[in-house]
PDB file of C-alpha atoms in Angstrom:
ATOM      1  CA  MET A   1      86.074 225.311  34.395  1.00  0.00           C
ATOM      2  CA  GLN A   2      86.789 221.545  34.734  1.00  0.00           C
ATOM      3  CA  THR A   3      83.202 220.621  33.837  1.00  0.00           C
ATOM      4  CA  VAL A   4      83.077 222.765  30.551  1.00  0.00           C
ATOM      5  CA  SER A   5      84.743 220.049  28.213  1.00  0.00           C
ATOM      6  CA  PRO A   6      82.969 216.884  29.517  1.00  0.00           C
ATOM      7  CA  LEU A   7      79.493 218.666  29.595  1.00  0.00           C
ATOM      8  CA  ALA A   8      79.997 220.238  26.275  1.00  0.00           C
ATOM      9  CA  ALA A   9      81.130 216.931  24.766  1.00  0.00           C
ATOM     10  CA  LEU A  10      78.101 215.235  26.288  1.00  0.00           C
ATOM     11  CA  ALA A  11      75.750 217.761  24.713  1.00  0.00           C
ATOM     12  CA  GLU A  12      77.368 217.312  21.424  1.00  0.00           C
ATOM     13  CA  ILE A  13      77.109 213.655  21.496  1.00  0.00           C
ATOM     14  CA  LYS A  14      73.384 214.041  22.067  1.00  0.00           C
ATOM     15  CA  GLY A  15      73.007 216.433  19.267  1.00  0.00           C
ATOM     16  CA  ALA A  16      72.222 219.227  21.619  1.00  0.00           C
ATOM     17  CA  TYR A  17      74.465 221.647  19.741  1.00  0.00           C
ATOM     18  CA  GLU A  18      72.955 224.950  21.235  1.00  0.00           C
ATOM     19  CA  GLU A  19      73.692 223.694  24.798  1.00  0.00           C
ATOM     20  CA  ALA A  20      77.093 222.646  23.603  1.00  0.00           C
ATOM     21  CA  GLY A  21      77.835 225.955  22.120  1.00  0.00           C
ATOM     22  CA  GLN A  22      76.707 227.940  25.247  1.00  0.00           C
ATOM     23  CA  ARG A  23      78.990 225.799  27.402  1.00  0.00           C
ATOM     24  CA  GLN A  24      81.874 226.336  25.192  1.00  0.00           C
ATOM     25  CA  LEU A  25      81.296 230.120  24.941  1.00  0.00           C
ATOM     26  CA  GLU A  26      81.003 230.303  28.801  1.00  0.00           C
ATOM     27  CA  GLY A  27      84.417 228.324  29.125  1.00  0.00           C
ATOM     28  CA  LEU A  28      86.029 230.570  26.598  1.00  0.00           C
ATOM     29  CA  ARG A  29      84.982 233.699  28.630  1.00  0.00           C
ATOM     30  CA  MET A  30      86.281 232.203  31.955  1.00  0.00           C
ATOM     31  CA  ALA A  31      89.503 231.147  30.364  1.00  0.00           C
ATOM     32  CA  ARG A  32      90.108 234.610  28.916  1.00  0.00           C
ATOM     33  CA  GLU A  33      89.345 236.296  32.262  1.00  0.00           C
ATOM     34  CA  LEU A  34      91.793 233.967  34.099  1.00  0.00           C
ATOM     35  CA  GLY A  35      94.434 234.310  31.357  1.00  0.00           C
ATOM     36  CA  LEU A  36      94.506 230.560  30.616  1.00  0.00           C
ATOM     37  CA  GLU A  37      95.660 230.501  27.054  1.00  0.00           C
ATOM     38  CA  ALA A  38      95.696 226.760  26.580  1.00  0.00           C
ATOM     39  CA  GLU A  39      92.054 226.526  27.701  1.00  0.00           C
ATOM     40  CA  VAL A  40      91.230 229.474  25.258  1.00  0.00           C
ATOM     41  CA  SER A  41      92.767 227.229  22.555  1.00  0.00           C
ATOM     42  CA  ALA A  42      90.696 224.232  23.629  1.00  0.00           C
ATOM     43  CA  ARG A  43      87.427 226.119  23.704  1.00  0.00           C
ATOM     44  CA  LEU A  44      88.180 227.748  20.345  1.00  0.00           C
ATOM     45  CA  SER A  45      88.609 224.157  18.957  1.00  0.00           C
ATOM     46  CA  GLY A  46      85.314 223.069  20.533  1.00  0.00           C
ATOM     47  CA  LEU A  47      83.615 226.027  18.929  1.00  0.00           C
ATOM     48  CA  GLY A  48      85.227 225.083  15.671  1.00  0.00           C
ATOM     49  CA  ARG A  49      83.921 221.533  15.896  1.00  0.00           C
ATOM     50  CA  LEU A  50      80.433 222.981  16.278  1.00  0.00           C
ATOM     51  CA  ALA A  51      80.778 225.213  13.314  1.00  0.00           C
ATOM     52  CA  LEU A  52      81.786 222.021  11.283  1.00  0.00           C
ATOM     53  CA  LEU A  53      78.484 220.417  12.358  1.00  0.00           C
ATOM     54  CA  ALA A  54      76.683 223.435  11.299  1.00  0.00           C
ATOM     55  CA  ARG A  55      78.528 223.252   7.909  1.00  0.00           C
ATOM     56  CA  ASP A  56      79.988 226.735   8.393  1.00  0.00           C
ATOM     57  CA  TRP A  57      83.373 225.762   6.867  1.00  0.00           C
ATOM     58  CA  ASP A  58      84.849 229.336   6.865  1.00  0.00           C
ATOM     59  CA  ARG A  59      84.076 229.911  10.616  1.00  0.00           C
ATOM     60  CA  ALA A  60      85.228 226.434  11.470  1.00  0.00           C
ATOM     61  CA  ARG A  61      88.484 226.904   9.619  1.00  0.00           C
ATOM     62  CA  ASP A  62      88.967 230.376  11.322  1.00  0.00           C
ATOM     63  CA  LEU A  63      88.427 229.075  14.913  1.00  0.00           C
ATOM     64  CA  HIS A  64      90.619 226.030  14.480  1.00  0.00           C
ATOM     65  CA  GLU A  65      93.405 228.223  13.032  1.00  0.00           C
ATOM     66  CA  ARG A  66      93.219 230.531  15.942  1.00  0.00           C
ATOM     67  CA  ALA A  67      93.208 227.647  18.244  1.00  0.00           C
ATOM     68  CA  ARG A  68      96.186 226.079  16.413  1.00  0.00           C
ATOM     69  CA  ARG A  69      98.292 229.306  16.606  1.00  0.00           C
ATOM     70  CA  ILE A  70      97.473 229.913  20.380  1.00  0.00           C
ATOM     71  CA  ALA A  71      98.395 226.199  21.142  1.00  0.00           C
ATOM     72  CA  ALA A  72     101.668 226.417  19.271  1.00  0.00           C
ATOM     73  CA  GLU A  73     102.643 229.674  21.102  1.00  0.00           C
ATOM     74  CA  GLN A  74     101.938 227.985  24.379  1.00  0.00           C
ATOM     75  CA  GLY A  75     103.698 224.834  23.674  1.00  0.00           C
ATOM     76  CA  TYR A  76     100.218 222.988  24.163  1.00  0.00           C
ATOM     77  CA  THR A  77     100.769 219.771  22.024  1.00  0.00           C
ATOM     78  CA  TYR A  78      97.279 218.322  22.677  1.00  0.00           C
ATOM     79  CA  GLY A  79      95.694 221.698  21.404  1.00  0.00           C
ATOM     80  CA  GLU A  80      97.975 221.664  18.275  1.00  0.00           C
ATOM     81  CA  ILE A  81      96.769 218.120  17.696  1.00  0.00           C
ATOM     82  CA  HIS A  82      93.063 218.717  18.312  1.00  0.00           C
ATOM     83  CA  SER A  83      92.936 221.895  16.197  1.00  0.00           C
ATOM     84  CA  GLY A  84      94.938 220.192  13.493  1.00  0.00           C
ATOM     85  CA  MET A  85      92.450 217.408  13.384  1.00  0.00           C
ATOM     86  CA  GLY A  86      89.702 220.002  13.220  1.00  0.00           C
ATOM     87  CA  LEU A  87      91.283 221.601  10.153  1.00  0.00           C
ATOM     88  CA  ALA A  88      91.467 218.123   8.459  1.00  0.00           C
ATOM     89  CA  LEU A  89      87.813 217.458   9.285  1.00  0.00           C
ATOM     90  CA  GLY A  90      86.691 220.616   7.982  1.00  0.00           C
ATOM     91  CA  ALA A  91      88.762 220.284   4.672  1.00  0.00           C
ATOM     92  CA  ARG A  92      87.429 216.975   3.867  1.00  0.00           C
ATOM     93  CA  ARG A  93      83.895 217.856   4.596  1.00  0.00           C
ATOM     94  CA  SER A  94      84.019 220.962   2.495  1.00  0.00           C
ATOM     95  CA  GLY A  95      85.557 218.828  -0.451  1.00  0.00           C
ATOM     96  CA  ASP A  96      89.183 219.907  -0.263  1.00  0.00           C
ATOM     97  CA  LEU A  97      90.650 216.399   0.003  1.00  0.00           C
ATOM     98  CA  ASP A  98      94.286 217.335  -0.695  1.00  0.00           C
ATOM     99  CA  ALA A  99      94.218 219.815   2.180  1.00  0.00           C
ATOM    100  CA  ALA A 100      92.617 217.394   4.481  1.00  0.00           C
ATOM    101  CA  GLU A 101      95.306 214.687   3.605  1.00  0.00           C
ATOM    102  CA  ALA A 102      97.918 217.306   4.131  1.00  0.00           C
ATOM    103  CA  HIS A 103      96.764 218.204   7.675  1.00  0.00           C
ATOM    104  CA  LEU A 104      96.389 214.582   8.572  1.00  0.00           C
ATOM    105  CA  LEU A 105      99.871 213.627   7.248  1.00  0.00           C
ATOM    106  CA  ARG A 106     101.370 216.573   9.268  1.00  0.00           C
ATOM    107  CA  LEU A 107      99.733 215.307  12.318  1.00  0.00           C
ATOM    108  CA  ARG A 108     100.989 211.840  11.847  1.00  0.00           C
ATOM    109  CA  GLU A 109     104.572 212.830  10.975  1.00  0.00           C
ATOM    110  CA  GLY A 110     104.745 215.590  13.679  1.00  0.00           C
ATOM    111  CA  PHE A 111     103.043 214.000  16.663  1.00  0.00           C
ATOM    112  CA  ALA A 112     103.471 210.339  16.304  1.00  0.00           C
ATOM    113  CA  ALA A 113     105.501 210.212  19.686  1.00  0.00           C
ATOM    114  CA  VAL A 114     102.652 211.497  21.681  1.00  0.00           C
ATOM    115  CA  SER A 115      99.565 210.392  19.793  1.00  0.00           C
ATOM    116  CA  SER A 116      96.914 208.313  21.570  1.00  0.00           C
ATOM    117  CA  ARG A 117      95.247 205.212  20.361  1.00  0.00           C
ATOM    118  CA  ALA A 118      91.947 207.213  20.021  1.00  0.00           C
ATOM    119  CA  GLY A 119      93.729 209.820  17.913  1.00  0.00           C
ATOM    120  CA  ASP A 120      95.394 207.120  15.719  1.00  0.00           C
ATOM    121  CA  HIS A 121      91.892 205.551  15.117  1.00  0.00           C
ATOM    122  CA  LEU A 122      90.398 208.874  14.030  1.00  0.00           C
ATOM    123  CA  LEU A 123      93.485 209.464  11.753  1.00  0.00           C
ATOM    124  CA  CYS A 124      92.960 206.151  10.019  1.00  0.00           C
ATOM    125  CA  ALA A 125      89.261 206.787   9.673  1.00  0.00           C
ATOM    126  CA  GLU A 126      89.745 210.158   7.950  1.00  0.00           C
ATOM    127  CA  LEU A 127      92.468 208.720   5.664  1.00  0.00           C
ATOM    128  CA  GLY A 128      90.119 206.013   4.646  1.00  0.00           C
ATOM    129  CA  PHE A 129      87.247 208.353   3.885  1.00  0.00           C
ATOM    130  CA  ILE A 130      89.580 210.602   1.817  1.00  0.00           C
ATOM    131  CA  ALA A 131      90.511 207.440  -0.188  1.00  0.00           C
ATOM    132  CA  GLU A 132      86.890 206.491  -0.540  1.00  0.00           C
ATOM    133  CA  LEU A 133      85.984 209.890  -1.730  1.00  0.00           C
ATOM    134  CA  ARG A 134      88.768 209.615  -4.361  1.00  0.00           C
ATOM    135  CA  GLY A 135      87.358 206.238  -5.582  1.00  0.00           C
ATOM    136  CA  GLU A 136      90.143 204.249  -4.204  1.00  0.00           C
ATOM    137  CA  ALA A 137      88.430 201.323  -2.600  1.00  0.00           C
ATOM    138  CA  GLY A 138      91.582 199.283  -1.684  1.00  0.00           C
ATOM    139  CA  PRO A 139      93.547 202.060   0.055  1.00  0.00           C
ATOM    140  CA  ALA A 140      90.207 203.028   1.880  1.00  0.00           C
ATOM    141  CA  ALA A 141      89.648 199.460   3.272  1.00  0.00           C
ATOM    142  CA  ALA A 142      93.246 199.214   4.277  1.00  0.00           C
ATOM    143  CA  HIS A 143      92.989 202.464   6.337  1.00  0.00           C
ATOM    144  CA  HIS A 144      89.627 201.463   7.835  1.00  0.00           C
ATOM    145  CA  LEU A 145      90.817 197.946   8.752  1.00  0.00           C
ATOM    146  CA  ARG A 146      93.934 199.313  10.624  1.00  0.00           C
ATOM    147  CA  GLY A 147      91.400 201.640  12.430  1.00  0.00           C
ATOM    148  CA  LEU A 148      89.262 198.625  13.163  1.00  0.00           C
ATOM    149  CA  ASP A 149      92.270 196.771  14.863  1.00  0.00           C
ATOM    150  CA  ILE A 150      92.694 199.891  16.929  1.00  0.00           C
ATOM    151  CA  ALA A 151      88.993 200.192  17.790  1.00  0.00           C
ATOM    152  CA  ARG A 152      89.004 196.624  19.025  1.00  0.00           C
ATOM    153  CA  VAL A 153      91.892 197.318  21.545  1.00  0.00           C
ATOM    154  CA  LEU A 154      90.091 200.465  22.488  1.00  0.00           C
ATOM    155  CA  ALA A 155      86.848 198.436  23.127  1.00  0.00           C
ATOM    156  CA  GLU A 156      84.919 201.695  22.349  1.00  0.00           C
ATOM    157  CA  PRO A 157      81.609 200.900  20.439  1.00  0.00           C
ATOM    158  CA  ARG A 158      81.589 204.323  18.669  1.00  0.00           C
ATOM    159  CA  ALA A 159      85.175 203.844  17.384  1.00  0.00           C
ATOM    160  CA  LEU A 160      84.164 200.315  16.219  1.00  0.00           C
ATOM    161  CA  ALA A 161      81.094 201.738  14.417  1.00  0.00           C
ATOM    162  CA  LEU A 162      83.215 204.425  12.546  1.00  0.00           C
ATOM    163  CA  SER A 163      85.626 201.832  11.344  1.00  0.00           C
ATOM    164  CA  LEU A 164      82.732 199.491  10.177  1.00  0.00           C
ATOM    165  CA  GLU A 165      81.081 202.543   8.419  1.00  0.00           C
ATOM    166  CA  GLY A 166      84.235 203.256   6.643  1.00  0.00           C
ATOM    167  CA  LEU A 167      84.800 199.805   5.553  1.00  0.00           C
ATOM    168  CA  ALA A 168      81.287 199.693   4.298  1.00  0.00           C
ATOM    169  CA  GLY A 169      81.949 202.735   2.165  1.00  0.00           C
ATOM    170  CA  ALA A 170      85.060 201.061   0.659  1.00  0.00           C
ATOM    171  CA  ALA A 171      83.005 197.956  -0.176  1.00  0.00           C
ATOM    172  CA  ALA A 172      80.133 200.086  -1.686  1.00  0.00           C
ATOM    173  CA  LEU A 173      82.564 201.572  -4.141  1.00  0.00           C
ATOM    174  CA  THR A 174      82.792 198.418  -6.246  1.00  0.00           C
ATOM    175  CA  GLY A 175      79.259 198.807  -7.377  1.00  0.00           C
ATOM    176  CA  ASP A 176      78.323 195.116  -7.360  1.00  0.00           C
ATOM    177  CA  ARG A 177      75.691 193.272  -5.607  1.00  0.00           C
ATOM    178  CA  PRO A 178      77.857 191.155  -3.190  1.00  0.00           C
ATOM    179  CA  ALA A 179      79.695 194.202  -2.167  1.00  0.00           C
ATOM    180  CA  ALA A 180      76.542 196.214  -1.603  1.00  0.00           C
ATOM    181  CA  VAL A 181      75.218 193.522   0.667  1.00  0.00           C
ATOM    182  CA  CYS A 182      78.389 193.367   2.662  1.00  0.00           C
ATOM    183  CA  ALA A 183      78.265 197.223   2.959  1.00  0.00           C
ATOM    184  CA  ALA A 184      74.564 197.128   4.276  1.00  0.00           C
ATOM    185  CA  ARG A 185      75.573 194.434   6.812  1.00  0.00           C
ATOM    186  CA  LEU A 186      78.527 196.461   8.011  1.00  0.00           C
ATOM    187  CA  LEU A 187      76.267 199.485   8.314  1.00  0.00           C
ATOM    188  CA  GLY A 188      73.768 197.562  10.423  1.00  0.00           C
ATOM    189  CA  ALA A 189      76.428 196.328  12.703  1.00  0.00           C
ATOM    190  CA  ALA A 190      77.692 200.026  13.077  1.00  0.00           C
ATOM    191  CA  ALA A 191      74.275 201.291  13.887  1.00  0.00           C
ATOM    192  CA  ALA A 192      73.889 198.526  16.697  1.00  0.00           C
ATOM    193  CA  ALA A 193      77.297 199.521  18.178  1.00  0.00           C
ATOM    194  CA  ARG A 194      76.295 203.181  18.231  1.00  0.00           C
ATOM    195  CA  ARG A 195      72.975 202.339  19.991  1.00  0.00           C
ATOM    196  CA  ARG A 196      75.014 200.170  22.503  1.00  0.00           C
ATOM    197  CA  ALA A 197      77.045 203.400  23.233  1.00  0.00           C
ATOM    198  CA  GLY A 198      73.838 205.254  23.735  1.00  0.00           C
ATOM    199  CA  ALA A 199      74.915 207.684  20.925  1.00  0.00           C
ATOM    200  CA  PRO A 200      73.155 207.166  17.742  1.00  0.00           C
ATOM    201  CA  LEU A 201      74.473 209.481  14.994  1.00  0.00           C
ATOM    202  CA  PRO A 202      72.670 212.786  15.062  1.00  0.00           C
ATOM    203  CA  PRO A 203      71.575 214.163  11.582  1.00  0.00           C
ATOM    204  CA  ALA A 204      74.481 216.620  11.392  1.00  0.00           C
ATOM    205  CA  GLU A 205      76.960 213.848  11.594  1.00  0.00           C
ATOM    206  CA  ARG A 206      75.345 211.392   9.148  1.00  0.00           C
ATOM    207  CA  GLY A 207      76.965 212.615   6.009  1.00  0.00           C
ATOM    208  CA  ASP A 208      79.393 209.674   5.470  1.00  0.00           C
ATOM    209  CA  VAL A 209      76.711 207.083   6.627  1.00  0.00           C
ATOM    210  CA  ASP A 210      74.079 208.548   4.316  1.00  0.00           C
ATOM    211  CA  ARG A 211      76.550 208.622   1.375  1.00  0.00           C
ATOM    212  CA  VAL A 212      77.392 204.953   1.781  1.00  0.00           C
ATOM    213  CA  THR A 213      73.813 203.946   2.552  1.00  0.00           C
ATOM    214  CA  ALA A 214      72.692 205.583  -0.782  1.00  0.00           C
ATOM    215  CA  ALA A 215      75.424 203.760  -2.690  1.00  0.00           C
ATOM    216  CA  ALA A 216      74.544 200.375  -1.384  1.00  0.00           C
ATOM    217  CA  ARG A 217      70.771 200.973  -1.607  1.00  0.00           C
ATOM    218  CA  ALA A 218      70.982 202.076  -5.305  1.00  0.00           C
ATOM    219  CA  VAL A 219      72.703 198.726  -6.063  1.00  0.00           C
ATOM    220  CA  LEU A 220      70.252 196.482  -4.008  1.00  0.00           C
ATOM    221  CA  GLY A 221      66.935 198.387  -3.828  1.00  0.00           C
ATOM    222  CA  ALA A 222      65.322 199.136  -0.536  1.00  0.00           C
ATOM    223  CA  PRO A 223      63.928 195.724   0.513  1.00  0.00           C
ATOM    224  CA  ALA A 224      67.226 193.920  -0.042  1.00  0.00           C
ATOM    225  CA  PHE A 225      69.303 196.682   1.633  1.00  0.00           C
ATOM    226  CA  THR A 226      66.925 196.624   4.697  1.00  0.00           C
ATOM    227  CA  GLU A 227      67.315 192.789   4.957  1.00  0.00           C
ATOM    228  CA  ALA A 228      71.048 192.919   4.807  1.00  0.00           C
ATOM    229  CA  PHE A 229      71.176 195.848   7.291  1.00  0.00           C
ATOM    230  CA  ASP A 230      68.907 194.142   9.675  1.00  0.00           C
ATOM    231  CA  LEU A 231      71.092 191.063   9.652  1.00  0.00           C
ATOM    232  CA  GLY A 232      74.178 193.192  10.399  1.00  0.00           C
ATOM    233  CA  ASP A 233      72.146 195.007  13.193  1.00  0.00           C
ATOM    234  CA  ARG A 234      71.258 191.710  14.792  1.00  0.00           C
ATOM    235  CA  GLY A 235      74.911 190.642  14.947  1.00  0.00           C
ATOM    236  CA  GLY A 236      76.049 193.909  16.232  1.00  0.00           C
ATOM    237  CA  ARG A 237      74.032 193.893  19.388  1.00  0.00           C
ATOM    238  CA  GLU A 238      75.683 193.311  22.612  1.00  0.00           C
ATOM    239  CA  ASP A 239      72.988 190.812  23.604  1.00  0.00           C
ATOM    240  CA  ALA A 240      73.061 188.797  20.449  1.00  0.00           C
ATOM    241  CA  GLU A 241      72.082 185.427  21.575  1.00  0.00           C
ATOM    242  CA  ASP A 242      72.509 183.686  18.228  1.00  0.00           C
ATOM    243  CA  ALA A 243      76.064 182.789  17.590  1.00  0.00           C
ATOM    244  CA  GLU A 244      75.572 182.718  13.879  1.00  0.00           C
ATOM    245  CA  ASP A 245      74.200 186.387  14.058  1.00  0.00           C
ATOM    246  CA  ALA A 246      77.330 187.581  16.219  1.00  0.00           C
ATOM    247  CA  GLU A 247      79.702 185.721  13.872  1.00  0.00           C
ATOM    248  CA  GLY A 248      78.000 187.462  10.775  1.00  0.00           C
ATOM    249  CA  VAL A 249      79.682 190.751  11.663  1.00  0.00           C
ATOM    250  CA  GLU A 250      83.108 189.266  11.397  1.00  0.00           C
ATOM    251  CA  ASP A 251      81.976 187.210   8.235  1.00  0.00           C
ATOM    252  CA  ALA A 252      81.046 190.706   6.734  1.00  0.00           C
ATOM    253  CA  VAL A 253      84.462 192.093   7.525  1.00  0.00           C
ATOM    254  CA  ARG A 254      86.218 189.039   6.098  1.00  0.00           C
ATOM    255  CA  GLU A 255      84.067 189.204   2.974  1.00  0.00           C
ATOM    256  CA  ALA A 256      84.911 192.884   2.590  1.00  0.00           C
ATOM    257  CA  ARG A 257      88.549 191.936   2.677  1.00  0.00           C
ATOM    258  CA  ALA A 258      88.116 189.302   0.043  1.00  0.00           C
ATOM    259  CA  LEU A 259      85.864 191.351  -2.224  1.00  0.00           C
ATOM    260  CA  LEU A 260      88.513 194.201  -2.182  1.00  0.00           C
ATOM    261  CA  GLY A 261      91.439 191.812  -2.690  1.00  0.00           C
ATOM    262  CA  LEU A 262      93.013 192.430   0.640  1.00  0.00           C
ATOM    263  CA  PRO A 263      95.032 189.730   2.484  1.00  0.00           C
ATOM    264  CA  ALA A 264      93.366 187.993   5.627  1.00  0.00           C
ATOM    265  CA  PRO A 265      95.009 188.924   8.877  1.00  0.00           C
ATOM    266  CA  PRO A 266      97.414 186.372  10.302  1.00  0.00           C
ATOM    267  CA  PRO A 267      95.772 183.884  12.734  1.00  0.00           C
ATOM    268  CA  THR A 268      95.871 184.698  16.388  1.00  0.00           C
ATOM    269  CA  ARG A 269      98.219 182.424  18.242  1.00  0.00           C
ATOM    270  CA  ARG A 270      97.082 181.023  21.597  1.00  0.00           C
ATOM    271  CA  ALA A 271      99.460 181.235  24.449  1.00  0.00           C
ATOM    272  CA  ALA A 272     100.929 177.924  25.486  1.00  0.00           C
ATOM    273  CA  PRO A 273      99.311 176.535  28.576  1.00  0.00           C
TER     274      PRO A 273
END
């Protein structure tokens, strides 16, 4: 039973959704046989996540709702958070931005005392994407920059990549050439971070990245987009030997702030010797 969740998650990260589904179903069967209701909730949420990736919105919503009800009945806080986030993800991806925002705000207000940094990061990312889809570049960037700060504390390449992708989307909303170049550089850095984690985005999870890529490429044209993307990619590599390349990622983040009219963060103070 203890191996179900990590093995299913690993299969999902690799894009092996059939294997992930089989593991979740086997875990669900065992949990029901053993009367482990909290584990039933977790496995239903896992299956709901896979339904999201298959774009089966109704099934995803049903599975996450069932998981949420069981978790609430059992006092299983993590299960309520996980299923609630699944409902938010499904609502956004199916186009119901108001419902997605409501789910996210309910999570933020109801579970702030027990939320993890990883959970806070995902919440920032989702609020940022909702703002972007509403055409609100400034609020979108503000959410993603807060997420970026959390990602740096987590030191988790996939979290860093998600924040960079979101910030790219906010920049691309302006529709002008400097912002599109900035967006392409951020996307390149995000792609490098995902490769560093050994987890490039599988096709089913590329919706946000593909949308932002299309917006930036439409402004720049394919050759200029590729040039800017490759520049960001070089800077985002762990083994970047060129200090100018590595600094280029931070330059792109600072440029995004400036283009969107957001204040620069306060300088980091060094501890006294």
